[in-house]
mmCIF file of C-alpha atoms and ligand atoms in Angstrom:
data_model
loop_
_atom_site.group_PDB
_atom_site.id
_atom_site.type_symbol
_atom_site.label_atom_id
_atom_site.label_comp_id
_atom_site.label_asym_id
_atom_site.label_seq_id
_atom_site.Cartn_x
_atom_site.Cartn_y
_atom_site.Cartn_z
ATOM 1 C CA UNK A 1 -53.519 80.583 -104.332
ATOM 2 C CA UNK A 2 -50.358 79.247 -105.441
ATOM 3 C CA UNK A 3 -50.211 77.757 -108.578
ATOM 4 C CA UNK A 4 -46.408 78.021 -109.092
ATOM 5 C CA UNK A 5 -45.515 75.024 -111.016
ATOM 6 C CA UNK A 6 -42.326 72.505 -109.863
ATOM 7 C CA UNK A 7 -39.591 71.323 -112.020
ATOM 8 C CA UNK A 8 -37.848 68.625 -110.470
ATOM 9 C CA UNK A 9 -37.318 66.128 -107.350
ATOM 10 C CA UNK A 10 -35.598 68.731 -105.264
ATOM 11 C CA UNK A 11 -38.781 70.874 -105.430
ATOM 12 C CA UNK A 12 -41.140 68.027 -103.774
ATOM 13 C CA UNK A 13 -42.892 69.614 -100.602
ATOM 14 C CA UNK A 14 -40.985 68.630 -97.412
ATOM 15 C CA UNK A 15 -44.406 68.156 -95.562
ATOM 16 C CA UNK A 16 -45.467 64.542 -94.820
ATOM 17 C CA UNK A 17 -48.939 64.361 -94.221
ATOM 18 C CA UNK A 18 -48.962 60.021 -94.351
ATOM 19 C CA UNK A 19 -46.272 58.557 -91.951
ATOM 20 C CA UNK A 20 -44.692 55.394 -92.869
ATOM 21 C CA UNK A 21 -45.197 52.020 -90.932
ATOM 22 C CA UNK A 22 -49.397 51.069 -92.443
ATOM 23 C CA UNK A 23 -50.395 47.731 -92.924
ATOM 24 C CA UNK A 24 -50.609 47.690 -96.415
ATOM 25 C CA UNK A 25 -48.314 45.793 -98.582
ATOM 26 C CA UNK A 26 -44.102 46.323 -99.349
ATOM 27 C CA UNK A 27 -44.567 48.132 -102.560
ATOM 28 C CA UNK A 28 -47.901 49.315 -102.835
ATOM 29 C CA UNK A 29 -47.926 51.977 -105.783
ATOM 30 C CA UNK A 30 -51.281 53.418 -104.833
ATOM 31 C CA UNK A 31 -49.624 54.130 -100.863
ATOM 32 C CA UNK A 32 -46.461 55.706 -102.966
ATOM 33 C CA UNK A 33 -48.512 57.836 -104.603
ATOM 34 C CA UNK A 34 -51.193 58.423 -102.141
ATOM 35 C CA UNK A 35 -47.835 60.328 -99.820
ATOM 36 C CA UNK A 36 -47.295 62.550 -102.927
ATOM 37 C CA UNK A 37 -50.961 63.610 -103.071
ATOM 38 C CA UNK A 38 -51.216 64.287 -99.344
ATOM 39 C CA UNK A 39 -48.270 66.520 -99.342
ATOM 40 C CA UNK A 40 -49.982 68.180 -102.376
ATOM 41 C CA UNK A 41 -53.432 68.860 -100.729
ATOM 42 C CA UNK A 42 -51.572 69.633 -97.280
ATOM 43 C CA UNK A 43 -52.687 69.221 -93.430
ATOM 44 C CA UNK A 44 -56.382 71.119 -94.479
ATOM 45 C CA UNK A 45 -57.812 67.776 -95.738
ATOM 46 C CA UNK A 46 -60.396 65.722 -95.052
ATOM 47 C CA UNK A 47 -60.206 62.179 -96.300
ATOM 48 C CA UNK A 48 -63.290 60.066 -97.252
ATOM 49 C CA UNK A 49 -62.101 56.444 -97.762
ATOM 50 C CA UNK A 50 -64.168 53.762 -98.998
ATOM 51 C CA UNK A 51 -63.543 50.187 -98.141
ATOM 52 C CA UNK A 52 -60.706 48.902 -100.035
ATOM 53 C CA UNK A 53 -57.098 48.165 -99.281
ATOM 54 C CA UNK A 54 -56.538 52.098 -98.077
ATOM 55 C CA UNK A 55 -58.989 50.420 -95.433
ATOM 56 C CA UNK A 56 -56.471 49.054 -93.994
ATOM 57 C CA UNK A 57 -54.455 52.191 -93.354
ATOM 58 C CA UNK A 58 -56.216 53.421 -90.254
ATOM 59 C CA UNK A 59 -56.638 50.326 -87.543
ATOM 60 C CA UNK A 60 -58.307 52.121 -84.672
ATOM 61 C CA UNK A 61 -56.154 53.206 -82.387
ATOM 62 C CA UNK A 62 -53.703 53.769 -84.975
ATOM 63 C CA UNK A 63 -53.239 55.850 -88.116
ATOM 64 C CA UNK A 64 -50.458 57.444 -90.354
ATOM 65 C CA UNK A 65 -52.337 60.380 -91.386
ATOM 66 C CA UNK A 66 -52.317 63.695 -90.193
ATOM 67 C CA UNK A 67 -55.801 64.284 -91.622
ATOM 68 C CA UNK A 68 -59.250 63.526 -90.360
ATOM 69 C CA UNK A 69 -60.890 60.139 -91.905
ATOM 70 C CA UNK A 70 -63.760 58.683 -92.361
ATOM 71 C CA UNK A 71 -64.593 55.572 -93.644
ATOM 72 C CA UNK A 72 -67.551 54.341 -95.184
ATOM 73 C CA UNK A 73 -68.860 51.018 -97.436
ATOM 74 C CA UNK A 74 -67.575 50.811 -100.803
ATOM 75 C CA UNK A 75 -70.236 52.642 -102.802
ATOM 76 C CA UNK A 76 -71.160 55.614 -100.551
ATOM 77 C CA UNK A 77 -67.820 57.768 -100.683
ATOM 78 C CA UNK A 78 -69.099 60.733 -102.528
ATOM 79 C CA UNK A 79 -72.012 60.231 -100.286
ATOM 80 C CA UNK A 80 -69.878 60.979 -97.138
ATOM 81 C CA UNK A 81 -67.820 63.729 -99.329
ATOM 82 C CA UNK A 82 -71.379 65.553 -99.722
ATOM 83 C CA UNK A 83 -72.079 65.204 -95.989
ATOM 84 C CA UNK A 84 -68.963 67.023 -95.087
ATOM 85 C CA UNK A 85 -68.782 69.534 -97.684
ATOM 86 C CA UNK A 86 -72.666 70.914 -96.771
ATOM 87 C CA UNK A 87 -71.375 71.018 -92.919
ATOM 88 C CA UNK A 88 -68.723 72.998 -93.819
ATOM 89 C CA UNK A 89 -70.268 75.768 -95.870
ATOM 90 C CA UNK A 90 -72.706 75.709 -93.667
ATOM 91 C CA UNK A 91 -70.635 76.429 -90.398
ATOM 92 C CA UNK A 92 -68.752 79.063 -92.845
ATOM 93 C CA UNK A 93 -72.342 80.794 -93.412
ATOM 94 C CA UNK A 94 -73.093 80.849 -89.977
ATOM 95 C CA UNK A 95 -69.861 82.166 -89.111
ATOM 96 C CA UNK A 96 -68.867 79.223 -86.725
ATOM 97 C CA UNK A 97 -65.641 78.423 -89.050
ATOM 98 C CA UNK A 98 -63.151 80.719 -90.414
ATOM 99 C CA UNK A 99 -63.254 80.133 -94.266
ATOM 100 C CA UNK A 100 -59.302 80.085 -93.711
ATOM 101 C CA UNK A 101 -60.046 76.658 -92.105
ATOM 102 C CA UNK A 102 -62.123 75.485 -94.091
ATOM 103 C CA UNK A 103 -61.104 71.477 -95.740
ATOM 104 C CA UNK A 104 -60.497 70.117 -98.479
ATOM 105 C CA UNK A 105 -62.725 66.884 -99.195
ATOM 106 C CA UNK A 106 -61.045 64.230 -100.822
ATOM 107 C CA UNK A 107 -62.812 60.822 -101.559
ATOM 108 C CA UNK A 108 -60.081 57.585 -101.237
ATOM 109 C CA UNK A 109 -60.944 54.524 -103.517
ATOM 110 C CA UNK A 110 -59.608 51.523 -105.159
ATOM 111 C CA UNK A 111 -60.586 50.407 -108.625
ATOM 112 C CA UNK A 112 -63.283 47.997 -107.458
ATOM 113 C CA UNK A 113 -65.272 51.095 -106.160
ATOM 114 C CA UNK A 114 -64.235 53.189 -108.385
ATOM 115 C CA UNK A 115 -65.106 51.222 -112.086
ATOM 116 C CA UNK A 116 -68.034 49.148 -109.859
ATOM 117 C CA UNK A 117 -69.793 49.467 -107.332
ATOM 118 C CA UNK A 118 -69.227 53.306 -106.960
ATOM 119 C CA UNK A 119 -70.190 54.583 -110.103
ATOM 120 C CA UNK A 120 -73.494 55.483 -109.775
ATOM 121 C CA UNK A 121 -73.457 57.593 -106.421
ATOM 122 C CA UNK A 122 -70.075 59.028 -108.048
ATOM 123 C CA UNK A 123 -72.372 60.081 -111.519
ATOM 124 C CA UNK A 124 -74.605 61.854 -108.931
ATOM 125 C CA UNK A 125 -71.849 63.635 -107.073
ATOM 126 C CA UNK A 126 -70.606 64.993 -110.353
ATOM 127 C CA UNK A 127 -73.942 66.223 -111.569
ATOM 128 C CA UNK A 128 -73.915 67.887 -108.540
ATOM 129 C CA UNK A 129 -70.866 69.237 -109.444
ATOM 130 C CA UNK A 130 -69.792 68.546 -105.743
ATOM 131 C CA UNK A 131 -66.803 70.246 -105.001
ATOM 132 C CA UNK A 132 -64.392 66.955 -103.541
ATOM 133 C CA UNK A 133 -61.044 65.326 -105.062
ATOM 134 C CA UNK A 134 -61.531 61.492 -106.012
ATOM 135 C CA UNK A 135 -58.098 59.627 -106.044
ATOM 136 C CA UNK A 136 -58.783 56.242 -107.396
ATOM 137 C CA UNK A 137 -55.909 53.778 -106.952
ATOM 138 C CA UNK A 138 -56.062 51.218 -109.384
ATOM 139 C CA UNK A 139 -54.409 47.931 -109.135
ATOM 140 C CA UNK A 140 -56.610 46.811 -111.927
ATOM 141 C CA UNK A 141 -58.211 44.152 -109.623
ATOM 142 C CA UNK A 142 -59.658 43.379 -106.220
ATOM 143 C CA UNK A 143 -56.759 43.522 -104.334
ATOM 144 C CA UNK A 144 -57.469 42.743 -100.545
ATOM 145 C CA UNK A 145 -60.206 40.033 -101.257
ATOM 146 C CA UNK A 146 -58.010 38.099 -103.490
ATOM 147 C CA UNK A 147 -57.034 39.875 -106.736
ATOM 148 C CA UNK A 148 -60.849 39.244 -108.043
ATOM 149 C CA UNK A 149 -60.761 40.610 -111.678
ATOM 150 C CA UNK A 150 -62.898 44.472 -111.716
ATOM 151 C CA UNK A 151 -63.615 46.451 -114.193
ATOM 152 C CA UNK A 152 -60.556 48.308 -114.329
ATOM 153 C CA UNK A 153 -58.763 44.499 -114.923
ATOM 154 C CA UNK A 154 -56.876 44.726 -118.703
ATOM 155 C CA UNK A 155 -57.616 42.141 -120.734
ATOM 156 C CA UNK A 156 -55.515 38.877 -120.752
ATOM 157 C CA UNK A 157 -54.699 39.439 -117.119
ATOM 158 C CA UNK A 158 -54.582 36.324 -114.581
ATOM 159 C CA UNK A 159 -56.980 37.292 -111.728
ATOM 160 C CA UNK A 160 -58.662 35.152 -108.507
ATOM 161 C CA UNK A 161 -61.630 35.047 -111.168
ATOM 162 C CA UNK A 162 -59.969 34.978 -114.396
ATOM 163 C CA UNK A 163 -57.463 32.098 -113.354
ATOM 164 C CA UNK A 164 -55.305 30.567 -116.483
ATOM 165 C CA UNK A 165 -56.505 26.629 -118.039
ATOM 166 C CA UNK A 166 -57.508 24.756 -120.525
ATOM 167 C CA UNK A 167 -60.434 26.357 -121.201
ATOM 168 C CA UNK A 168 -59.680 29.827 -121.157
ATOM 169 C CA UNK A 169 -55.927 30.376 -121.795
ATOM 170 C CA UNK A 170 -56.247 34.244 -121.888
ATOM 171 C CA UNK A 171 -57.114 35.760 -118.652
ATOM 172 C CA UNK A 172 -59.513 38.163 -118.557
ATOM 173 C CA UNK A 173 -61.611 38.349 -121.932
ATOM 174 C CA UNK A 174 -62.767 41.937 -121.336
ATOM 175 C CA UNK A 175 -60.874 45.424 -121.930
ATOM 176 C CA UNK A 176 -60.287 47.817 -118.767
ATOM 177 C CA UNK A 177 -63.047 50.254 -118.707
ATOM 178 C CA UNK A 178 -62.377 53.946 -119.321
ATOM 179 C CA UNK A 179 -62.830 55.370 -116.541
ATOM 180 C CA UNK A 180 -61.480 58.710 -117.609
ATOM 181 C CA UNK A 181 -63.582 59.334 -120.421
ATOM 182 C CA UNK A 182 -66.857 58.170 -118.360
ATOM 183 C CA UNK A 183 -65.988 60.702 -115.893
ATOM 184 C CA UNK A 184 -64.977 63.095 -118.929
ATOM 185 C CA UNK A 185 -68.223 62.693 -120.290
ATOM 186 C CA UNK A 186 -69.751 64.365 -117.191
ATOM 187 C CA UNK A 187 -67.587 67.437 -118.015
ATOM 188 C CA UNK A 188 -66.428 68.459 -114.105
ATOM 189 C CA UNK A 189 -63.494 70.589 -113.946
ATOM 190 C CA UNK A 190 -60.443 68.648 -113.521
ATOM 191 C CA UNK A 191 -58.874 64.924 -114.293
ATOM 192 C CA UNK A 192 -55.846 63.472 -114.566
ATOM 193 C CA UNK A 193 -54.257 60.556 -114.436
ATOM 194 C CA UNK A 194 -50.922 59.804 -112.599
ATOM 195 C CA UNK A 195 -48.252 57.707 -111.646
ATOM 196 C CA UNK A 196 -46.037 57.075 -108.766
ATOM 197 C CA UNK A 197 -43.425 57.235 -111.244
ATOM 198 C CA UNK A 198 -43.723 60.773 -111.901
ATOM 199 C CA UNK A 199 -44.177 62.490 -108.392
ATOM 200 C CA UNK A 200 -43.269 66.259 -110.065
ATOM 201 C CA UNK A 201 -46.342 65.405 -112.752
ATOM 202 C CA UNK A 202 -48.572 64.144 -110.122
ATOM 203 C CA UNK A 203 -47.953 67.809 -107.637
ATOM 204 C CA UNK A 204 -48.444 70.099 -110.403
ATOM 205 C CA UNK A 205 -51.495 68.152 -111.444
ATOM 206 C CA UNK A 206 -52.995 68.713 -107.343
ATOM 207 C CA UNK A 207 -51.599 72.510 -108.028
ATOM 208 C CA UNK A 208 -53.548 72.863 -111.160
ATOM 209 C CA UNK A 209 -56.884 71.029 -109.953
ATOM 210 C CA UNK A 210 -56.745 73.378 -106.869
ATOM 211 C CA UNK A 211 -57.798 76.219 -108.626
ATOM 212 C CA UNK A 212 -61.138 74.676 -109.814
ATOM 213 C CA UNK A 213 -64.157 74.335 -107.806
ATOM 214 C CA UNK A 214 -66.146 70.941 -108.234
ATOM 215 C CA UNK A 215 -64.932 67.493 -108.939
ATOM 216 C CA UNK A 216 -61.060 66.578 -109.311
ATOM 217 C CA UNK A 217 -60.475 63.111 -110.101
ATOM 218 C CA UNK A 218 -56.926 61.370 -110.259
ATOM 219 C CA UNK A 219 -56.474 58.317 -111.343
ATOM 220 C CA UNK A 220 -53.161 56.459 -109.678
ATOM 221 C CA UNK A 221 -52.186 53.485 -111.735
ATOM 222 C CA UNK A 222 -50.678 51.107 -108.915
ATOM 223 C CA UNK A 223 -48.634 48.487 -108.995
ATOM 224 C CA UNK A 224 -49.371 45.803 -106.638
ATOM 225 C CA UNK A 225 -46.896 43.321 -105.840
ATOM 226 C CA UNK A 226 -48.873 40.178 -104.586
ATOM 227 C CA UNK A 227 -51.986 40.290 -107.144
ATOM 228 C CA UNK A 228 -49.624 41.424 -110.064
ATOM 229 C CA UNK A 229 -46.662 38.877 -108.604
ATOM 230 C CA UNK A 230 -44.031 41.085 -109.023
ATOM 231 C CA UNK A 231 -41.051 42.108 -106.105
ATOM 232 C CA UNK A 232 -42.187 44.958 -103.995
ATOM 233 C CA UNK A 233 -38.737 46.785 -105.116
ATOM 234 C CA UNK A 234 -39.990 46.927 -108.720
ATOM 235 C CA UNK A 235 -43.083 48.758 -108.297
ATOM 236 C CA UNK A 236 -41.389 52.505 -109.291
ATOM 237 C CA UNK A 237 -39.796 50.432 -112.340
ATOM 238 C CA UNK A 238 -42.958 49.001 -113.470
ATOM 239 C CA UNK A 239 -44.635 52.480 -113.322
ATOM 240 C CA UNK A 240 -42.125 54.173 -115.186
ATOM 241 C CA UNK A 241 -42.583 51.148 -118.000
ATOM 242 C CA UNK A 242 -46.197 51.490 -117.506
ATOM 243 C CA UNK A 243 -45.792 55.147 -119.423
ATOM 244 C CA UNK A 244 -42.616 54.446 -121.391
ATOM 245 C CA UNK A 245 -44.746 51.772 -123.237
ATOM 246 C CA UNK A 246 -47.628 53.834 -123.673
ATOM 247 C CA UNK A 247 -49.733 51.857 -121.807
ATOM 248 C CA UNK A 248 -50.377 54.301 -118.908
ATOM 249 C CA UNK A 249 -50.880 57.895 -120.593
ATOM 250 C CA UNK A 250 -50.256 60.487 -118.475
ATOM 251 C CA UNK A 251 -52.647 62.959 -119.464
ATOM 252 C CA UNK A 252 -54.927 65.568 -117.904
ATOM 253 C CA UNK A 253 -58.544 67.316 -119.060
ATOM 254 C CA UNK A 254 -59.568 70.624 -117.639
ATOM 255 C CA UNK A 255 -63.741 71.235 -118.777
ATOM 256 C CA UNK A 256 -62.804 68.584 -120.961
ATOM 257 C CA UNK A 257 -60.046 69.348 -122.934
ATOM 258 C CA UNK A 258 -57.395 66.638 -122.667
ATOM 259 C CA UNK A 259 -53.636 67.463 -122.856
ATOM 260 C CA UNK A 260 -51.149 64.414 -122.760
ATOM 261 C CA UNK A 261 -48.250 65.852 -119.536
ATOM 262 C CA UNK A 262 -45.700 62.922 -120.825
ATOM 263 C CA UNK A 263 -45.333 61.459 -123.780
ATOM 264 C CA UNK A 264 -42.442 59.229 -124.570
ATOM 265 C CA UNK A 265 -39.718 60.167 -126.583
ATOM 266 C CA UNK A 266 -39.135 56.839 -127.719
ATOM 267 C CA UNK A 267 -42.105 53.889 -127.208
ATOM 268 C CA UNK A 268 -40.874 51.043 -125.163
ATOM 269 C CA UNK A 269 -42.941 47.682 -126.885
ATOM 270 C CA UNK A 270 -45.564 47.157 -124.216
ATOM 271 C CA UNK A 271 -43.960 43.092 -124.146
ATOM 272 C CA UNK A 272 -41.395 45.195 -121.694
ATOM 273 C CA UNK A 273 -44.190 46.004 -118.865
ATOM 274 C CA UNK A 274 -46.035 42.155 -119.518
ATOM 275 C CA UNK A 275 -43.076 39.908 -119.400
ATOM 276 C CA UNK A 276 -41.921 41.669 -115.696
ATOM 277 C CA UNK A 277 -45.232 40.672 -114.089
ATOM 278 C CA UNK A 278 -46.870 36.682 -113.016
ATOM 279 C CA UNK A 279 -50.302 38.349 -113.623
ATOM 280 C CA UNK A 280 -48.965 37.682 -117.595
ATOM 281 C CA UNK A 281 -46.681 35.298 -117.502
ATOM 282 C CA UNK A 282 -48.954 32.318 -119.122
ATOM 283 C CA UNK A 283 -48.617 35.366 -122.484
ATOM 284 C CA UNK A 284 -44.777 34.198 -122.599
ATOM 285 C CA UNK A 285 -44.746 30.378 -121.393
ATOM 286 C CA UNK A 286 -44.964 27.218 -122.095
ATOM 287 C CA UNK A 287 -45.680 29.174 -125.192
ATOM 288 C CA UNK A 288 -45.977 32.659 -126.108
ATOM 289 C CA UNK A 289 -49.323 33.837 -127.185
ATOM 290 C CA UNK A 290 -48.345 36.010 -130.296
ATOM 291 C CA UNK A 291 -51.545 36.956 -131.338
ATOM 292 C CA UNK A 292 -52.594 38.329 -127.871
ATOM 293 C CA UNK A 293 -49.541 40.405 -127.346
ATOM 294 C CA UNK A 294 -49.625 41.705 -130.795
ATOM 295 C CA UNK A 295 -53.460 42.374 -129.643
ATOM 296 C CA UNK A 296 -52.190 44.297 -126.684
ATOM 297 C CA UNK A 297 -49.570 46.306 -128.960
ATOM 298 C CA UNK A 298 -52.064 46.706 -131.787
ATOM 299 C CA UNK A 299 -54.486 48.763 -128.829
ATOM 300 C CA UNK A 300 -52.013 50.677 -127.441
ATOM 301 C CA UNK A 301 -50.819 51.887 -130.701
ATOM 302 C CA UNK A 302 -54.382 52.581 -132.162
ATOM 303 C CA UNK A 303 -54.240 54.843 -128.676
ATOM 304 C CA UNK A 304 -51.352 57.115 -129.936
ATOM 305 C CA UNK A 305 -51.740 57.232 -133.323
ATOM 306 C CA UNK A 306 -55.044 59.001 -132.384
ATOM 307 C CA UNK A 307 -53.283 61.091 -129.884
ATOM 308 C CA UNK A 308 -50.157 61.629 -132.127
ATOM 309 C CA UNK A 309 -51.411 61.590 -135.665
ATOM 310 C CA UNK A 310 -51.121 57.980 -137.788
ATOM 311 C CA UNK A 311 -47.475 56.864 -137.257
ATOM 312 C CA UNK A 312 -46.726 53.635 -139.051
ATOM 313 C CA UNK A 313 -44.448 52.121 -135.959
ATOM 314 C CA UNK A 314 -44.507 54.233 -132.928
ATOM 315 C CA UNK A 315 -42.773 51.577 -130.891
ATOM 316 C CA UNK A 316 -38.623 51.587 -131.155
ATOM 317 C CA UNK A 317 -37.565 48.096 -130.404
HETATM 318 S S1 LIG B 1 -53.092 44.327 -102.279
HETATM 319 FE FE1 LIG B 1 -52.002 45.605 -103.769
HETATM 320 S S2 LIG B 1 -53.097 47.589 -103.857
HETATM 321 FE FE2 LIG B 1 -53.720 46.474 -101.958
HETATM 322 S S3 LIG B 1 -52.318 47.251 -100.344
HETATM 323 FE FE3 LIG B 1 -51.406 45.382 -101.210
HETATM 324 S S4 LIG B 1 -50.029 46.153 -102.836
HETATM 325 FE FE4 LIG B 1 -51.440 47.818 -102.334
#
């Protein structure tokens, strides 16, 4: 097993394992992240996708992957990712596969299935301590039905159900969910979170989960150009603000025990990341809403003065 770490950009792995030319969107964050975990996990792969925008990636007769899929309805991945994973140790027991070609499973969501409707046969793969990778690519919404607000929607975010007016000027009333520390709490071997931003932090992650058997879960924060209105060229930008403002902490927990992988020299103020994106624009005009984006702040900071012990200001505007 290799578990030699990389340093920089000119380490990447040359293999492509997603060709370019999918339906999805100019600028989806979860697709430029979704090539860097391919190349990670290599051509032995098997991918379980459930219905999402990732959907939309294989249109029979086409498909940019160079692994097997398999889709299925939004709340039976892990489902699928058992069915696969018994066949295969049990053609390795009966000698009808080499163990040398043997596949990894990997279960492909969005955040709808992910913080939703997927949760519960997700609990049950992890108590089975199936042995499967999980990417979750979260937009933070619904993205192919409409931007509908999920659970993994921040709060004060314009969605298609959380839609700006008189009566609620705020967006979305409710905080993203945690999705790490509900998986955490389940103690499997490996997660992380990651950002297509950071491609070196996201490879050595998929180099250090390889070496654990059981479930790996990743958690792509992706920006998403029509539901977050932003221009498709942005989207690396917007990640990279994402974890210079400390809203997006790259971080990792192996049996439990979190260690932040980037922390930022010098805070951005999250106002940076909000002001760049429609999905928050009614936060800055006609008028600004001060007390929500000192709300927004205030969270964020409470996050790293935890992480980081109490610092009065850790933001260096
Ligand atoms: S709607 Fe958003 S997340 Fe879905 S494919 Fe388009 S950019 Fe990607």
């Amino acid at each position: 097993m290799n578990m030699q770490l990389i340093k920089s950009l000119k380490d990447l792995p040359a293999e492509e394992n997603l060709f370019p030319g999918t339906p999805t969107c100019a600028g989806c964050g979860g697709l430029l992240s979704l090539r860097h975990c391919l190349k990670a996990l290599g051509k032995k792969t098997v991918i379980v996708n459930a219905a999402g925008c990732f959907t939309l990636l294989s249109v029979y007769p086409f498909t940019p992957f160079q692994n097997s899929w398999l889709y299925t309805a939004m709340a039976c991945a892990p489902a699928g990712a058992q069915g696969i994973r018994d066949a295969l140790d049990i053609l390795i027991k009966k000698g009808r596969l080499d163990p040398e070609e043997d596949l990894k499973v990997v279960v492909l969501t969005g955040d709808g299935v992910a913080y939703d409707m997927g949760i519960a046969s997700t609990s049950g793969a992890m108590h089975r301590n199936l042995d499967f990778y999980y990417i979750c690519s979260d937009n933070e919404a619904y993205g192919n039905t409409g931007f509908q607000s999920s659970g993994a929607t921040p709060f004060a975010s314009k969605t298609g159900t959380t839609p700006i007016g008189k009566i609620s000027p705020t967006g979305a009333l409710l905080p993203k969910k945690d999705l790490f520390e509900i998986w955490r709490s389940h103690k499997p071997p490996y997660l992380a979170t990651i950002s297509p931003a950071h491609p070196v932090d996201l490879i050595n992650k998929f180099k250090k989960a390889e070496q654990y058997k059981g479930p790996k879960l990743f958690i792509n924060l992706s920006p998403c150009p029509p539901g977050w209105t932003t221009d498709p060229s942005h989207s690396a930008r917007l990640a990279k603000l994402a974890v210079d403002t400390g809203i997006w902490a790259l971080k990792e927990a192996i049996y439990g025990e979190v260690t932040h992988t980037i922390i930022p020299r010098k805070f951005k103020p999250v106002e940076d990341y909000l002001k760049e994106q429609g999905r928050f624009s009614h936060l800055f005009k006609p008028v600004r809403q001060e007390s929500i984006l000192k709300s927004i702040q205030t969270t964020v900071d409470q996050y790293w003065n935890e992480v980081l012990g109490n610092r009065n200001s850790l933001c260096n505007s």
